[in-house]
PDB file of C-alpha atoms in Angstrom:
ATOM      1  CA  MET A  10      93.675 154.464 105.707  1.00  0.00           C
ATOM      2  CA  SER A  11      90.978 154.175 103.241  1.00  0.00           C
ATOM      3  CA  GLY A  12      87.520 153.516 103.849  1.00  0.00           C
ATOM      4  CA  ALA A  13      87.804 149.540 102.434  1.00  0.00           C
ATOM      5  CA  THR A  14      91.219 148.903 104.222  1.00  0.00           C
ATOM      6  CA  ALA A  15      89.884 149.929 107.590  1.00  0.00           C
ATOM      7  CA  GLN A  16      86.654 147.110 107.003  1.00  0.00           C
ATOM      8  CA  GLN A  17      89.294 144.253 106.076  1.00  0.00           C
ATOM      9  CA  LYS A  18      89.443 141.805 108.295  1.00  0.00           C
ATOM     10  CA  ASN A  19      92.812 140.329 108.905  1.00  0.00           C
ATOM     11  CA  VAL A  20      93.558 136.875 108.892  1.00  0.00           C
ATOM     12  CA  ARG A  21      96.639 134.853 109.380  1.00  0.00           C
ATOM     13  CA  PHE A  22      97.047 132.262 107.341  1.00  0.00           C
ATOM     14  CA  VAL A  23      99.993 129.372 107.155  1.00  0.00           C
ATOM     15  CA  LEU A  24     100.647 126.686 104.237  1.00  0.00           C
ATOM     16  CA  ASP A  25     101.589 123.253 105.309  1.00  0.00           C
ATOM     17  CA  TRP A  26     104.933 123.330 103.550  1.00  0.00           C
ATOM     18  CA  ALA A  27     107.307 126.127 101.588  1.00  0.00           C
ATOM     19  CA  PHE A  28     105.821 128.121  98.676  1.00  0.00           C
ATOM     20  CA  GLN A  29     105.663 125.964  95.808  1.00  0.00           C
ATOM     21  CA  GLY A  30     103.715 125.900  92.488  1.00  0.00           C
ATOM     22  CA  HIS A  31     100.648 123.842  93.698  1.00  0.00           C
ATOM     23  CA  GLN A  32     100.481 126.548  96.455  1.00  0.00           C
ATOM     24  CA  ALA A  33      99.089 129.164  94.452  1.00  0.00           C
ATOM     25  CA  PRO A  34      95.605 129.077  95.214  1.00  0.00           C
ATOM     26  CA  PHE A  35      96.312 130.517  98.731  1.00  0.00           C
ATOM     27  CA  THR A  36      98.439 133.273  96.732  1.00  0.00           C
ATOM     28  CA  ILE A  37      96.763 134.354  93.855  1.00  0.00           C
ATOM     29  CA  PRO A  38      93.809 135.648  95.787  1.00  0.00           C
ATOM     30  CA  VAL A  39      96.127 138.303  97.083  1.00  0.00           C
ATOM     31  CA  ASP A  40      98.031 139.435  94.706  1.00  0.00           C
ATOM     32  CA  ASP A  41      95.120 139.574  91.476  1.00  0.00           C
ATOM     33  CA  GLY A  42      92.797 141.179  94.992  1.00  0.00           C
ATOM     34  CA  THR A  43      90.128 138.803  95.105  1.00  0.00           C
ATOM     35  CA  PHE A  44      91.053 138.779  98.947  1.00  0.00           C
ATOM     36  CA  ALA A  45      90.671 142.053  99.342  1.00  0.00           C
ATOM     37  CA  LYS A  46      87.260 142.256  97.445  1.00  0.00           C
ATOM     38  CA  LEU A  47      85.503 139.966 100.051  1.00  0.00           C
ATOM     39  CA  GLY A  48      87.104 142.445 103.062  1.00  0.00           C
ATOM     40  CA  LEU A  49      89.931 139.932 103.904  1.00  0.00           C
ATOM     41  CA  ASN A  50      93.895 141.252 104.185  1.00  0.00           C
ATOM     42  CA  ILE A  51      95.278 137.834 104.027  1.00  0.00           C
ATOM     43  CA  THR A  52      98.658 136.976 105.523  1.00  0.00           C
ATOM     44  CA  VAL A  53     100.040 134.118 103.708  1.00  0.00           C
ATOM     45  CA  ASP A  54     103.268 132.154 105.520  1.00  0.00           C
ATOM     46  CA  ARG A  55     105.343 129.381 104.623  1.00  0.00           C
ATOM     47  CA  GLY A  56     104.915 126.577 106.429  1.00  0.00           C
ATOM     48  CA  ILE A  57     107.066 123.603 108.102  1.00  0.00           C
ATOM     49  CA  GLY A  58     105.017 120.961 108.179  1.00  0.00           C
ATOM     50  CA  SER A  59     101.487 119.833 108.635  1.00  0.00           C
ATOM     51  CA  GLY A  60     102.337 118.661 111.969  1.00  0.00           C
ATOM     52  CA  ASP A  61     103.545 122.109 113.440  1.00  0.00           C
ATOM     53  CA  THR A  62     100.820 124.105 110.851  1.00  0.00           C
ATOM     54  CA  VAL A  63      98.230 122.592 113.603  1.00  0.00           C
ATOM     55  CA  ALA A  64     100.324 122.940 116.236  1.00  0.00           C
ATOM     56  CA  LYS A  65     100.364 127.060 115.599  1.00  0.00           C
ATOM     57  CA  VAL A  66      96.778 127.119 114.362  1.00  0.00           C
ATOM     58  CA  ALA A  67      95.629 125.714 117.861  1.00  0.00           C
ATOM     59  CA  SER A  68      98.219 127.818 119.981  1.00  0.00           C
ATOM     60  CA  GLY A  69      96.584 131.079 117.845  1.00  0.00           C
ATOM     61  CA  ALA A  70      99.344 132.256 116.367  1.00  0.00           C
ATOM     62  CA  TYR A  71      97.810 131.508 113.247  1.00  0.00           C
ATOM     63  CA  ASP A  72      93.493 131.826 112.060  1.00  0.00           C
ATOM     64  CA  ILE A  73      93.846 128.713 109.105  1.00  0.00           C
ATOM     65  CA  GLY A  74      96.301 126.862 108.189  1.00  0.00           C
ATOM     66  CA  LEU A  75      96.697 123.989 105.682  1.00  0.00           C
ATOM     67  CA  ALA A  76      97.388 120.682 106.913  1.00  0.00           C
ATOM     68  CA  ASP A  77      97.293 116.961 106.100  1.00  0.00           C
ATOM     69  CA  VAL A  78      93.899 115.987 107.687  1.00  0.00           C
ATOM     70  CA  TYR A  79      95.214 112.586 109.518  1.00  0.00           C
ATOM     71  CA  SER A  80      97.839 115.101 111.175  1.00  0.00           C
ATOM     72  CA  MET A  81      94.767 117.553 112.682  1.00  0.00           C
ATOM     73  CA  VAL A  82      93.283 113.935 113.959  1.00  0.00           C
ATOM     74  CA  ARG A  83      96.398 112.630 115.079  1.00  0.00           C
ATOM     75  CA  PHE A  84      97.056 116.806 117.052  1.00  0.00           C
ATOM     76  CA  ASN A  85      93.305 116.238 118.353  1.00  0.00           C
ATOM     77  CA  ALA A  86      93.503 112.822 119.759  1.00  0.00           C
ATOM     78  CA  ALA A  87      96.887 114.310 121.930  1.00  0.00           C
ATOM     79  CA  ASN A  88      95.290 117.644 122.686  1.00  0.00           C
ATOM     80  CA  PRO A  89      91.471 117.095 123.429  1.00  0.00           C
ATOM     81  CA  THR A  90      91.332 120.846 124.698  1.00  0.00           C
ATOM     82  CA  LYS A  91      93.128 122.134 121.641  1.00  0.00           C
ATOM     83  CA  LYS A  92      90.916 120.382 118.946  1.00  0.00           C
ATOM     84  CA  LEU A  93      90.994 121.812 114.917  1.00  0.00           C
ATOM     85  CA  ILE A  94      88.346 120.990 112.629  1.00  0.00           C
ATOM     86  CA  GLY A  95      88.276 121.067 108.532  1.00  0.00           C
ATOM     87  CA  VAL A  96      86.441 123.658 107.154  1.00  0.00           C
ATOM     88  CA  MET A  97      87.201 122.630 103.261  1.00  0.00           C
ATOM     89  CA  MET A  98      88.762 119.484 101.824  1.00  0.00           C
ATOM     90  CA  VAL A  99      91.348 121.097  99.151  1.00  0.00           C
ATOM     91  CA  HIS A 100      91.959 117.932  98.358  1.00  0.00           C
ATOM     92  CA  ASP A 101      89.708 115.096  97.388  1.00  0.00           C
ATOM     93  CA  LYS A 102      92.816 112.474  97.605  1.00  0.00           C
ATOM     94  CA  SER A 103      95.711 111.910  99.418  1.00  0.00           C
ATOM     95  CA  GLY A 104      99.358 112.323  97.414  1.00  0.00           C
ATOM     96  CA  LEU A 105     100.907 109.914 100.017  1.00  0.00           C
ATOM     97  CA  SER A 106     103.473 107.016  98.152  1.00  0.00           C
ATOM     98  CA  ALA A 107     106.040 105.181  98.352  1.00  0.00           C
ATOM     99  CA  ALA A 108     108.279 105.045  95.267  1.00  0.00           C
ATOM    100  CA  SER A 109     110.840 103.291  94.138  1.00  0.00           C
ATOM    101  CA  MET A 110     113.425 103.516  90.694  1.00  0.00           C
ATOM    102  CA  LYS A 111     112.349 101.512  88.196  1.00  0.00           C
ATOM    103  CA  SER A 112     115.177 100.120  87.329  1.00  0.00           C
ATOM    104  CA  SER A 113     115.001  98.460  91.060  1.00  0.00           C
ATOM    105  CA  GLY A 114     112.860  95.609  89.685  1.00  0.00           C
ATOM    106  CA  LEU A 115     110.200  97.143  92.658  1.00  0.00           C
ATOM    107  CA  ASN A 116     106.788  96.743  90.813  1.00  0.00           C
ATOM    108  CA  ALA A 117     104.152  96.312  93.034  1.00  0.00           C
ATOM    109  CA  PRO A 118     103.734  96.711  96.786  1.00  0.00           C
ATOM    110  CA  LYS A 119     104.188  93.644  98.034  1.00  0.00           C
ATOM    111  CA  ASP A 120     108.031  93.748  96.512  1.00  0.00           C
ATOM    112  CA  LEU A 121     108.566  96.261  99.485  1.00  0.00           C
ATOM    113  CA  ASN A 122     109.231  92.847 101.349  1.00  0.00           C
ATOM    114  CA  GLY A 123     112.550  92.798 102.739  1.00  0.00           C
ATOM    115  CA  LYS A 124     113.899  96.062 101.587  1.00  0.00           C
ATOM    116  CA  ARG A 125     115.523  99.128 102.272  1.00  0.00           C
ATOM    117  CA  MET A 126     113.122 102.492 102.736  1.00  0.00           C
ATOM    118  CA  ALA A 127     113.573 105.809 103.638  1.00  0.00           C
ATOM    119  CA  SER A 128     111.883 108.403 105.164  1.00  0.00           C
ATOM    120  CA  PRO A 129     111.437 111.175 107.719  1.00  0.00           C
ATOM    121  CA  VAL A 130     110.160 109.259 110.630  1.00  0.00           C
ATOM    122  CA  GLY A 131     107.546 112.713 110.881  1.00  0.00           C
ATOM    123  CA  ASP A 132     106.253 112.488 107.596  1.00  0.00           C
ATOM    124  CA  ALA A 133     102.374 111.846 106.978  1.00  0.00           C
ATOM    125  CA  SER A 134     103.612 108.780 104.460  1.00  0.00           C
ATOM    126  CA  ARG A 135     106.108 107.013 106.871  1.00  0.00           C
ATOM    127  CA  GLN A 136     102.813 107.370 109.380  1.00  0.00           C
ATOM    128  CA  LEU A 137     100.626 106.109 107.899  1.00  0.00           C
ATOM    129  CA  PHE A 138     102.529 103.291 105.896  1.00  0.00           C
ATOM    130  CA  PRO A 139     101.390 100.854 107.872  1.00  0.00           C
ATOM    131  CA  LEU A 140      97.601 101.419 106.187  1.00  0.00           C
ATOM    132  CA  PHE A 141      99.490 100.942 103.093  1.00  0.00           C
ATOM    133  CA  ALA A 142     101.045  97.494 104.378  1.00  0.00           C
ATOM    134  CA  GLU A 143      98.626  96.082 105.668  1.00  0.00           C
ATOM    135  CA  VAL A 144      96.171  95.952 103.232  1.00  0.00           C
ATOM    136  CA  ASN A 145      99.038  95.096 100.472  1.00  0.00           C
ATOM    137  CA  GLY A 146     101.110  91.825 102.320  1.00  0.00           C
ATOM    138  CA  ILE A 147     103.933  94.445 103.520  1.00  0.00           C
ATOM    139  CA  ASP A 148     105.563  92.498 106.321  1.00  0.00           C
ATOM    140  CA  GLN A 149     106.581  95.965 108.455  1.00  0.00           C
ATOM    141  CA  SER A 150     109.066  94.342 110.489  1.00  0.00           C
ATOM    142  CA  SER A 151     110.556  93.121 107.684  1.00  0.00           C
ATOM    143  CA  ILE A 152     111.686  96.493 106.100  1.00  0.00           C
ATOM    144  CA  VAL A 153     114.680  98.458 107.017  1.00  0.00           C
ATOM    145  CA  TRP A 154     114.222 102.152 108.047  1.00  0.00           C
ATOM    146  CA  SER A 155     116.636 104.546 107.032  1.00  0.00           C
ATOM    147  CA  ASN A 156     115.336 107.763 109.505  1.00  0.00           C
ATOM    148  CA  VAL A 157     116.193 110.733 106.877  1.00  0.00           C
ATOM    149  CA  SER A 158     116.090 114.614 106.570  1.00  0.00           C
ATOM    150  CA  PRO A 159     113.831 115.311 103.538  1.00  0.00           C
ATOM    151  CA  GLU A 160     116.543 116.973 101.750  1.00  0.00           C
ATOM    152  CA  LEU A 161     118.505 112.901 101.257  1.00  0.00           C
ATOM    153  CA  ARG A 162     115.346 111.025 100.951  1.00  0.00           C
ATOM    154  CA  GLU A 163     115.358 111.294  96.848  1.00  0.00           C
ATOM    155  CA  PRO A 164     119.020 111.720  96.812  1.00  0.00           C
ATOM    156  CA  MET A 165     119.442 108.327  98.554  1.00  0.00           C
ATOM    157  CA  LEU A 166     117.015 106.749  96.382  1.00  0.00           C
ATOM    158  CA  VAL A 167     118.571 108.133  93.004  1.00  0.00           C
ATOM    159  CA  ARG A 168     122.010 106.565  94.208  1.00  0.00           C
ATOM    160  CA  GLY A 169     120.440 103.322  95.029  1.00  0.00           C
ATOM    161  CA  GLU A 170     121.404 103.623  98.517  1.00  0.00           C
ATOM    162  CA  VAL A 171     117.583 102.559  99.510  1.00  0.00           C
ATOM    163  CA  ASP A 172     115.437 100.675  97.277  1.00  0.00           C
ATOM    164  CA  ALA A 173     112.145 102.760  98.144  1.00  0.00           C
ATOM    165  CA  VAL A 174     111.274 105.996 100.168  1.00  0.00           C
ATOM    166  CA  ALA A 175     107.916 106.928 101.625  1.00  0.00           C
ATOM    167  CA  GLY A 176     106.781 110.744 100.685  1.00  0.00           C
ATOM    168  CA  HIS A 177     104.176 112.545  99.177  1.00  0.00           C
ATOM    169  CA  VAL A 178     103.921 111.654  95.292  1.00  0.00           C
ATOM    170  CA  THR A 179     105.016 115.585  94.064  1.00  0.00           C
ATOM    171  CA  THR A 180     107.474 116.085  96.256  1.00  0.00           C
ATOM    172  CA  VAL A 181     109.560 113.258  95.474  1.00  0.00           C
ATOM    173  CA  LEU A 182     108.585 113.375  91.588  1.00  0.00           C
ATOM    174  CA  SER A 183     109.458 116.862  91.843  1.00  0.00           C
ATOM    175  CA  ASN A 184     112.734 117.139  94.011  1.00  0.00           C
ATOM    176  CA  ILE A 185     113.931 113.551  91.724  1.00  0.00           C
ATOM    177  CA  ARG A 186     113.405 116.008  88.516  1.00  0.00           C
ATOM    178  CA  ALA A 187     115.394 119.778  90.393  1.00  0.00           C
ATOM    179  CA  MET A 188     118.275 116.737  90.791  1.00  0.00           C
ATOM    180  CA  GLY A 189     118.421 116.370  87.164  1.00  0.00           C
ATOM    181  CA  ALA A 190     116.924 112.420  86.779  1.00  0.00           C
ATOM    182  CA  ASP A 191     114.082 111.875  85.407  1.00  0.00           C
ATOM    183  CA  PRO A 192     110.650 111.053  87.213  1.00  0.00           C
ATOM    184  CA  ALA A 193     109.722 108.422  84.064  1.00  0.00           C
ATOM    185  CA  ASN A 194     112.387 106.409  85.471  1.00  0.00           C
ATOM    186  CA  VAL A 195     110.432 106.205  88.943  1.00  0.00           C
ATOM    187  CA  LEU A 196     107.375 104.050  90.299  1.00  0.00           C
ATOM    188  CA  VAL A 197     104.955 105.547  92.382  1.00  0.00           C
ATOM    189  CA  MET A 198     102.466 104.003  94.622  1.00  0.00           C
ATOM    190  CA  PRO A 199      99.881 106.567  96.200  1.00  0.00           C
ATOM    191  CA  TYR A 200      98.716 105.139  98.859  1.00  0.00           C
ATOM    192  CA  ALA A 201      95.043 105.987  97.685  1.00  0.00           C
ATOM    193  CA  ASP A 202      95.626 103.749  94.855  1.00  0.00           C
ATOM    194  CA  TYR A 203      96.268 100.866  96.327  1.00  0.00           C
ATOM    195  CA  GLY A 204      93.719 100.030  99.207  1.00  0.00           C
ATOM    196  CA  VAL A 205      93.533 103.388 101.258  1.00  0.00           C
ATOM    197  CA  PRO A 206      91.214 105.976 100.185  1.00  0.00           C
ATOM    198  CA  LEU A 207      92.835 108.693 101.995  1.00  0.00           C
ATOM    199  CA  TYR A 208      91.618 112.753 101.913  1.00  0.00           C
ATOM    200  CA  GLY A 209      94.573 114.721 101.667  1.00  0.00           C
ATOM    201  CA  HIS A 210      95.159 118.458 102.698  1.00  0.00           C
ATOM    202  CA  VAL A 211      92.074 120.318 104.643  1.00  0.00           C
ATOM    203  CA  LEU A 212      91.936 123.884 105.624  1.00  0.00           C
ATOM    204  CA  CYS A 213      92.114 123.903 109.212  1.00  0.00           C
ATOM    205  CA  VAL A 214      90.618 126.487 111.945  1.00  0.00           C
ATOM    206  CA  SER A 215      89.619 126.102 116.129  1.00  0.00           C
ATOM    207  CA  PRO A 216      86.172 125.486 116.527  1.00  0.00           C
ATOM    208  CA  GLU A 217      85.777 128.582 118.437  1.00  0.00           C
ATOM    209  CA  TYR A 218      86.885 130.809 115.265  1.00  0.00           C
ATOM    210  CA  ALA A 219      84.527 129.923 112.693  1.00  0.00           C
ATOM    211  CA  GLU A 220      82.127 129.980 114.579  1.00  0.00           C
ATOM    212  CA  LYS A 221      83.096 133.752 115.441  1.00  0.00           C
ATOM    213  CA  ASN A 222      84.065 134.454 112.243  1.00  0.00           C
ATOM    214  CA  PRO A 223      81.561 132.373 109.909  1.00  0.00           C
ATOM    215  CA  GLU A 224      81.790 134.605 106.440  1.00  0.00           C
ATOM    216  CA  ILE A 225      85.285 135.100 107.403  1.00  0.00           C
ATOM    217  CA  VAL A 226      85.935 131.481 106.692  1.00  0.00           C
ATOM    218  CA  ARG A 227      83.563 130.861 103.639  1.00  0.00           C
ATOM    219  CA  ASN A 228      84.810 134.346 102.277  1.00  0.00           C
ATOM    220  CA  PHE A 229      88.396 132.644 102.220  1.00  0.00           C
ATOM    221  CA  ILE A 230      86.780 129.427 100.649  1.00  0.00           C
ATOM    222  CA  ARG A 231      85.298 131.259  97.944  1.00  0.00           C
ATOM    223  CA  GLY A 232      89.343 133.049  97.663  1.00  0.00           C
ATOM    224  CA  VAL A 233      91.118 129.651  97.532  1.00  0.00           C
ATOM    225  CA  VAL A 234      88.257 128.307  95.006  1.00  0.00           C
ATOM    226  CA  HIS A 235      88.704 130.870  92.987  1.00  0.00           C
ATOM    227  CA  GLY A 236      92.717 130.778  93.187  1.00  0.00           C
ATOM    228  CA  PHE A 237      92.615 127.245  91.991  1.00  0.00           C
ATOM    229  CA  ASN A 238      90.501 127.626  88.714  1.00  0.00           C
ATOM    230  CA  VAL A 239      93.129 130.940  88.096  1.00  0.00           C
ATOM    231  CA  MET A 240      95.388 127.846  89.072  1.00  0.00           C
ATOM    232  CA  LEU A 241      93.938 125.478  86.738  1.00  0.00           C
ATOM    233  CA  LYS A 242      93.495 127.964  83.448  1.00  0.00           C
ATOM    234  CA  ASP A 243      96.819 129.783  83.433  1.00  0.00           C
ATOM    235  CA  PRO A 244      99.970 128.061  85.269  1.00  0.00           C
ATOM    236  CA  ASP A 245     101.882 130.606  84.007  1.00  0.00           C
ATOM    237  CA  ALA A 246     100.514 132.487  86.384  1.00  0.00           C
ATOM    238  CA  ALA A 247     100.374 131.076  89.264  1.00  0.00           C
ATOM    239  CA  ILE A 248     104.146 130.245  88.722  1.00  0.00           C
ATOM    240  CA  ALA A 249     104.477 134.214  89.057  1.00  0.00           C
ATOM    241  CA  SER A 250     102.546 134.844  92.053  1.00  0.00           C
ATOM    242  CA  ILE A 251     104.024 132.194  94.449  1.00  0.00           C
ATOM    243  CA  LYS A 252     107.890 133.800  92.369  1.00  0.00           C
ATOM    244  CA  LYS A 253     106.952 136.479  94.792  1.00  0.00           C
ATOM    245  CA  ARG A 254     107.519 134.850  97.704  1.00  0.00           C
ATOM    246  CA  ASP A 255     110.616 132.881  96.332  1.00  0.00           C
ATOM    247  CA  PRO A 256     112.036 134.236  93.446  1.00  0.00           C
ATOM    248  CA  LEU A 257     114.481 130.974  93.350  1.00  0.00           C
ATOM    249  CA  ILE A 258     112.147 128.791  92.038  1.00  0.00           C
ATOM    250  CA  ASN A 259     112.370 126.612  89.172  1.00  0.00           C
ATOM    251  CA  ASP A 260     109.501 127.594  86.997  1.00  0.00           C
ATOM    252  CA  GLU A 261     109.352 124.163  85.057  1.00  0.00           C
ATOM    253  CA  ILE A 262     109.297 122.361  88.145  1.00  0.00           C
ATOM    254  CA  GLU A 263     106.914 124.227  89.275  1.00  0.00           C
ATOM    255  CA  LYS A 264     104.337 123.715  86.694  1.00  0.00           C
ATOM    256  CA  GLY A 265     105.193 119.868  86.268  1.00  0.00           C
ATOM    257  CA  ARG A 266     104.201 120.136  90.169  1.00  0.00           C
ATOM    258  CA  ILE A 267     101.345 122.027  89.355  1.00  0.00           C
ATOM    259  CA  LYS A 268     100.130 118.991  86.601  1.00  0.00           C
ATOM    260  CA  LEU A 269     101.148 117.037  89.147  1.00  0.00           C
ATOM    261  CA  SER A 270      98.996 117.983  91.864  1.00  0.00           C
ATOM    262  CA  ASN A 271      96.035 118.440  89.487  1.00  0.00           C
ATOM    263  CA  ASP A 272      96.639 115.145  88.096  1.00  0.00           C
ATOM    264  CA  VAL A 273      97.186 113.011  91.332  1.00  0.00           C
ATOM    265  CA  MET A 274      95.031 115.573  94.224  1.00  0.00           C
ATOM    266  CA  PHE A 275      92.795 118.063  93.354  1.00  0.00           C
ATOM    267  CA  ILE A 276      90.733 117.250  90.530  1.00  0.00           C
ATOM    268  CA  THR A 277      89.092 113.868  91.077  1.00  0.00           C
ATOM    269  CA  PRO A 278      85.366 112.494  89.494  1.00  0.00           C
ATOM    270  CA  ASN A 279      83.893 113.686  92.371  1.00  0.00           C
ATOM    271  CA  VAL A 280      85.762 116.764  92.277  1.00  0.00           C
ATOM    272  CA  LEU A 281      84.539 117.473  88.981  1.00  0.00           C
ATOM    273  CA  GLU A 282      81.105 116.509  89.280  1.00  0.00           C
ATOM    274  CA  ASN A 283      80.454 117.964  92.523  1.00  0.00           C
ATOM    275  CA  GLY A 284      83.105 120.719  92.782  1.00  0.00           C
ATOM    276  CA  MET A 285      85.797 121.689  95.338  1.00  0.00           C
ATOM    277  CA  SER A 286      85.102 119.715  99.405  1.00  0.00           C
ATOM    278  CA  ASN A 287      82.725 117.813  98.271  1.00  0.00           C
ATOM    279  CA  VAL A 288      83.313 115.253 101.406  1.00  0.00           C
ATOM    280  CA  ASP A 289      81.838 111.587 101.310  1.00  0.00           C
ATOM    281  CA  MET A 290      81.210 111.450 105.338  1.00  0.00           C
ATOM    282  CA  THR A 291      81.185 107.382 105.114  1.00  0.00           C
ATOM    283  CA  ARG A 292      84.570 107.562 103.406  1.00  0.00           C
ATOM    284  CA  LEU A 293      85.835 109.602 105.519  1.00  0.00           C
ATOM    285  CA  SER A 294      84.672 107.983 108.830  1.00  0.00           C
ATOM    286  CA  GLU A 295      86.306 104.300 107.386  1.00  0.00           C
ATOM    287  CA  THR A 296      89.323 105.989 107.157  1.00  0.00           C
ATOM    288  CA  LEU A 297      89.171 107.276 110.386  1.00  0.00           C
ATOM    289  CA  VAL A 298      88.954 103.753 111.533  1.00  0.00           C
ATOM    290  CA  ARG A 299      92.005 103.021 109.823  1.00  0.00           C
ATOM    291  CA  VAL A 300      94.031 105.072 111.564  1.00  0.00           C
ATOM    292  CA  ALA A 301      93.564 104.738 114.953  1.00  0.00           C
ATOM    293  CA  GLN A 302      95.197 101.857 115.145  1.00  0.00           C
ATOM    294  CA  PRO A 303      98.999 103.484 114.019  1.00  0.00           C
ATOM    295  CA  PHE A 304      98.417 106.743 115.466  1.00  0.00           C
ATOM    296  CA  GLU A 305      97.504 105.038 118.709  1.00  0.00           C
ATOM    297  CA  MET A 306      94.059 106.509 119.487  1.00  0.00           C
ATOM    298  CA  ARG A 307      91.984 103.553 121.626  1.00  0.00           C
ATOM    299  CA  THR A 308      88.551 105.287 119.843  1.00  0.00           C
ATOM    300  CA  PRO A 309      88.542 106.720 116.254  1.00  0.00           C
ATOM    301  CA  ALA A 310      87.559 110.124 115.588  1.00  0.00           C
ATOM    302  CA  LYS A 311      84.884 110.816 114.529  1.00  0.00           C
ATOM    303  CA  ALA A 312      84.044 112.473 111.299  1.00  0.00           C
ATOM    304  CA  ASP A 313      81.634 115.328 112.000  1.00  0.00           C
ATOM    305  CA  ASP A 314      84.437 116.283 114.721  1.00  0.00           C
ATOM    306  CA  VAL A 315      86.670 116.223 112.018  1.00  0.00           C
ATOM    307  CA  TYR A 316      85.144 118.150 109.402  1.00  0.00           C
ATOM    308  CA  THR A 317      82.305 120.177 108.577  1.00  0.00           C
ATOM    309  CA  PRO A 318      80.220 121.542 105.602  1.00  0.00           C
ATOM    310  CA  LYS A 319      78.632 124.352 107.802  1.00  0.00           C
ATOM    311  CA  TYR A 320      81.192 127.138 106.000  1.00  0.00           C
ATOM    312  CA  LEU A 321      81.165 126.547 102.647  1.00  0.00           C
ATOM    313  CA  PRO A 322      79.717 128.820 100.312  1.00  0.00           C
ATOM    314  CA  PRO A 323      76.957 127.439  98.116  1.00  0.00           C
ATOM    315  CA  ARG A 324      78.027 124.438  96.066  1.00  0.00           C
ATOM    316  CA  GLU A 325      77.353 126.473  92.375  1.00  0.00           C
ATOM    317  CA  GLU A 326      80.534 128.153  94.089  1.00  0.00           C
ATOM    318  CA  LEU A 327      82.742 125.755  94.844  1.00  0.00           C
ATOM    319  CA  LYS A 328      82.833 124.218  91.007  1.00  0.00           C
ATOM    320  CA  ILE A 329      86.032 123.939  88.841  1.00  0.00           C
ATOM    321  CA  LYS A 330      85.628 126.105  85.748  1.00  0.00           C
ATOM    322  CA  ARG A 331      88.235 123.953  82.955  1.00  0.00           C
TER     323      ARG A 331
END
């Protein structure tokens, strides 16, 4: 073992879901040696859902995870002795949404009243649908839900077995495209565009791990920002990196997922002006108040207990390069 290798810190990292195009910011810095130059030996594993990811990080099976920030909040409420904290807001805007085929004639959220919808019961889009419903005049009791496994959701929508689905915009549209259907025929209603300004995914760690390893966390974030900038400039390189982990991915579908992710979640006016993870704590606090009721939390979580900028590198290093 070389001296450089011996000095590298081992870090176990788990994604929220499968190896897909928009996950390239986490694999590129492994492949091009950026993490190694930052003194990190990173293991990147796929996830099976944000809820599972936060549980694995809290258990110590992984050091850092990528998960929906509100899934982390819900876990913290149920596990007060194992709380996690977000150290980087990876997605400035949530991709949670409701979607319907344009041919169905559902043109606005209120048109979902009395309709049939499908979603996995544990999906974050389903869990937070009450917020979307409340703001947009949807009577939740009128919705007829089908609790389905993830692989059945989009086929049921395309076949007309349900009127709409709840899901993450990148997942819904990419899966519909993979079926050979045209995503242009789908009307997507992101919650964040309809009165529910939710944040998206966050890098989560245990507070104890972050306190003991501040430079590891900071350098990991540096690597992710580098990976994002590479993905932004060179989608082909991003696909190549992901394909090392899953050779069966479809290049064109994943390029589409990258573009969609950039447009919907990663790149906002805030990110363009200030760089990644420039969190408005007032906005975060307001969303925490709103999720408390559907999560059956007596007291809303405090923003400072959910996210900290303490471990970010200097803001100049968080800028994106278009």
